[in-house]
Amino acid sequence: MAYFIEAAKAYARKEKYHFHIESAEQSYAVESELIIVSLTNSVGGFEKLAPEAEVNDGLFHVFVVSDSTLIERTKLLPQLFSGQVSQNEGLLAFQTNKVAIASDDAILKSNVDGDPDDHLPLHLEVLPSHLKVFVPEKTSNK
């Protein structure tokens, strides 16, 4: 729920910043009030943000709310969190395994899991098979 609250706060402020976004595939120069980067389909308890996302797909699911009218913004956030939104003029959505986000406008802080985190620029990369996970052997139920 902290994600949704922070997103709603940023959205309500209507402060837009110029961002430079570099993915492994493409570069973007955008003006935005809200950028969401997720590894799964769930953000803040909303499990439909990226319905196609899989925990092990190795991709970031990036959503950039860009320049839009007040009416579009009012409709977009609920659609986004219900998974009912597609590409439109007010939203840039893409998937990538590597992304960098920077802004020249101001000193901006990121928000991770609902908590304030590092200042921009951010450099994010999915590192497949980077962690070793040990799972106990199955035991028979007798």
GROMACS .gro file of C-alpha atoms in nm:
model
  142
    1MET     CA    1   0.000   0.000   0.000
    2ALA     CA    2   0.296   0.232   0.059
    3TYR     CA    3   0.369   0.223  -0.316
    4PHE     CA    4   0.019   0.341  -0.400
    5ILE     CA    5   0.029   0.618  -0.138
    6GLU     CA    6   0.366   0.747  -0.263
    7ALA     CA    7   0.249   0.726  -0.625
    8ALA     CA    8  -0.070   0.915  -0.541
    9LYS     CA    9   0.129   1.185  -0.356
   10ALA     CA   10   0.366   1.235  -0.649
   11TYR     CA   11   0.075   1.234  -0.889
   12ALA     CA   12  -0.120   1.491  -0.686
   13ARG     CA   13   0.177   1.732  -0.671
   14LYS     CA   14   0.171   1.752  -1.051
   15GLU     CA   15   0.541   1.833  -1.048
   16LYS     CA   16   0.695   1.726  -1.374
   17TYR     CA   17   1.064   1.673  -1.428
   18HIS     CA   18   1.274   1.606  -1.734
   19PHE     CA   19   1.420   1.256  -1.727
   20HIS     CA   20   1.675   1.076  -1.938
   21ILE     CA   21   1.596   0.705  -1.946
   22GLU     CA   22   1.840   0.461  -2.103
   23SER     CA   23   1.729   0.102  -2.141
   24ALA     CA   24   1.929  -0.181  -2.291
   25GLU     CA   25   1.725  -0.131  -2.608
   26GLN     CA   26   1.641   0.239  -2.637
   27SER     CA   27   1.687   0.592  -2.499
   28TYR     CA   28   1.407   0.824  -2.395
   29ALA     CA   29   1.392   1.193  -2.303
   30VAL     CA   30   1.062   1.243  -2.120
   31GLU     CA   31   0.881   1.484  -1.895
   32SER     CA   32   0.711   1.292  -1.615
   33GLU     CA   33   0.557   1.321  -1.273
   34LEU     CA   34   0.575   0.950  -1.196
   35ILE     CA   35   0.799   0.659  -1.300
   36ILE     CA   36   0.734   0.306  -1.175
   37VAL     CA   37   0.986   0.024  -1.217
   38SER     CA   38   0.870  -0.321  -1.111
   39LEU     CA   39   1.014  -0.672  -1.123
   40THR     CA   40   0.679  -0.846  -1.081
   41ASN     CA   41   0.312  -0.792  -1.155
   42SER     CA   42   0.252  -0.662  -0.802
   43VAL     CA   43   0.319  -0.310  -0.680
   44GLY     CA   44   0.189  -0.201  -0.342
   45GLY     CA   45  -0.047  -0.495  -0.319
   46PHE     CA   46  -0.193  -0.423  -0.661
   47GLU     CA   47  -0.129  -0.743  -0.853
   48LYS     CA   48  -0.235  -0.626  -1.197
   49LEU     CA   49   0.013  -0.349  -1.273
   50ALA     CA   50   0.201  -0.567  -1.522
   51PRO     CA   51  -0.024  -0.870  -1.578
   52GLU     CA   52   0.228  -1.028  -1.819
   53ALA     CA   53   0.514  -1.008  -1.567
   54GLU     CA   54   0.660  -1.328  -1.426
   55VAL     CA   55   0.879  -1.345  -1.117
   56ASN     CA   56   1.153  -1.518  -1.317
   57ASP     CA   57   1.124  -1.337  -1.653
   58GLY     CA   58   1.444  -1.137  -1.589
   59LEU     CA   59   1.281  -0.807  -1.683
   60PHE     CA   60   1.200  -0.472  -1.531
   61HIS     CA   61   0.852  -0.349  -1.621
   62VAL     CA   62   0.881   0.029  -1.659
   63PHE     CA   63   0.588   0.273  -1.661
   64VAL     CA   64   0.645   0.643  -1.726
   65VAL     CA   65   0.346   0.872  -1.676
   66SER     CA   66   0.420   1.154  -1.916
   67ASP     CA   67   0.269   1.481  -2.023
   68SER     CA   68  -0.109   1.445  -2.021
   69THR     CA   69  -0.421   1.649  -1.959
   70LEU     CA   70  -0.589   1.662  -1.617
   71ILE     CA   71  -0.869   1.437  -1.741
   72GLU     CA   72  -0.621   1.181  -1.875
   73ARG     CA   73  -0.423   1.186  -1.547
   74THR     CA   74  -0.742   1.137  -1.344
   75LYS     CA   75  -0.828   0.825  -1.546
   76LEU     CA   76  -0.478   0.686  -1.587
   77LEU     CA   77  -0.368   0.598  -1.232
   78PRO     CA   78  -0.666   0.371  -1.147
   79GLN     CA   79  -0.635   0.209  -1.490
   80LEU     CA   80  -0.263   0.157  -1.438
   81PHE     CA   81  -0.302  -0.017  -1.103
   82SER     CA   82  -0.587  -0.235  -1.231
   83GLY     CA   83  -0.390  -0.353  -1.535
   84GLN     CA   84  -0.645  -0.199  -1.772
   85VAL     CA   85  -0.414   0.047  -1.944
   86SER     CA   86  -0.237   0.020  -2.276
   87GLN     CA   87   0.013   0.244  -2.450
   88ASN     CA   88  -0.133   0.591  -2.496
   89GLU     CA   89  -0.010   0.948  -2.515
   90GLY     CA   90   0.002   0.976  -2.135
   91LEU     CA   91   0.197   0.655  -2.069
   92LEU     CA   92   0.522   0.504  -2.186
   93ALA     CA   93   0.552   0.136  -2.092
   94PHE     CA   94   0.836  -0.099  -2.177
   95GLN     CA   95   1.031  -0.401  -2.052
   96THR     CA   96   1.406  -0.429  -2.022
   97ASN     CA   97   1.676  -0.603  -1.820
   98LYS     CA   98   1.881  -0.286  -1.771
   99VAL     CA   99   1.771   0.075  -1.716
  100ALA     CA  100   1.928   0.403  -1.604
  101ILE     CA  101   1.715   0.698  -1.493
  102ALA     CA  102   1.858   1.048  -1.454
  103SER     CA  103   1.729   1.404  -1.427
  104ASP     CA  104   1.900   1.739  -1.474
  105ASP     CA  105   1.609   1.934  -1.322
  106ALA     CA  106   1.653   1.876  -0.952
  107ILE     CA  107   1.801   1.651  -0.689
  108LEU     CA  108   1.542   1.376  -0.683
  109LYS     CA  109   1.520   1.077  -0.451
  110SER     CA  110   1.389   0.739  -0.551
  111ASN     CA  111   1.136   0.546  -0.348
  112VAL     CA  112   1.192   0.172  -0.303
  113ASP     CA  113   0.927  -0.048  -0.143
  114GLY     CA  114   0.756   0.265  -0.010
  115ASP     CA  115   1.071   0.399   0.157
  116PRO     CA  116   1.298   0.687   0.047
  117ASP     CA  117   1.612   0.552  -0.117
  118ASP     CA  118   1.901   0.668  -0.338
  119HIS     CA  119   1.912   0.995  -0.527
  120LEU     CA  120   1.904   0.990  -0.905
  121PRO     CA  121   2.072   0.882  -1.122
  122LEU     CA  122   1.967   0.520  -1.077
  123HIS     CA  123   2.137   0.234  -1.258
  124LEU     CA  124   1.932  -0.085  -1.239
  125GLU     CA  125   2.021  -0.422  -1.387
  126VAL     CA  126   1.867  -0.767  -1.351
  127LEU     CA  127   2.141  -1.014  -1.262
  128PRO     CA  128   2.007  -1.358  -1.359
  129SER     CA  129   2.115  -1.655  -1.147
  130HIS     CA  130   2.311  -1.418  -0.925
  131LEU     CA  131   2.190  -1.565  -0.596
  132LYS     CA  132   2.220  -1.924  -0.485
  133VAL     CA  133   1.905  -2.040  -0.315
  134PHE     CA  134   1.907  -2.353  -0.102
  135VAL     CA  135   1.581  -2.540  -0.071
  136PRO     CA  136   1.538  -2.830   0.172
  137GLU     CA  137   1.480  -3.172   0.025
  138LYS     CA  138   1.124  -3.294   0.020
  139THR     CA  139   1.036  -3.528   0.298
  140SER     CA  140   0.778  -3.798   0.258
  141ASN     CA  141   0.459  -3.770   0.457
  142LYS     CA  142   0.412  -4.101   0.637
   0.00000   0.00000   0.00000
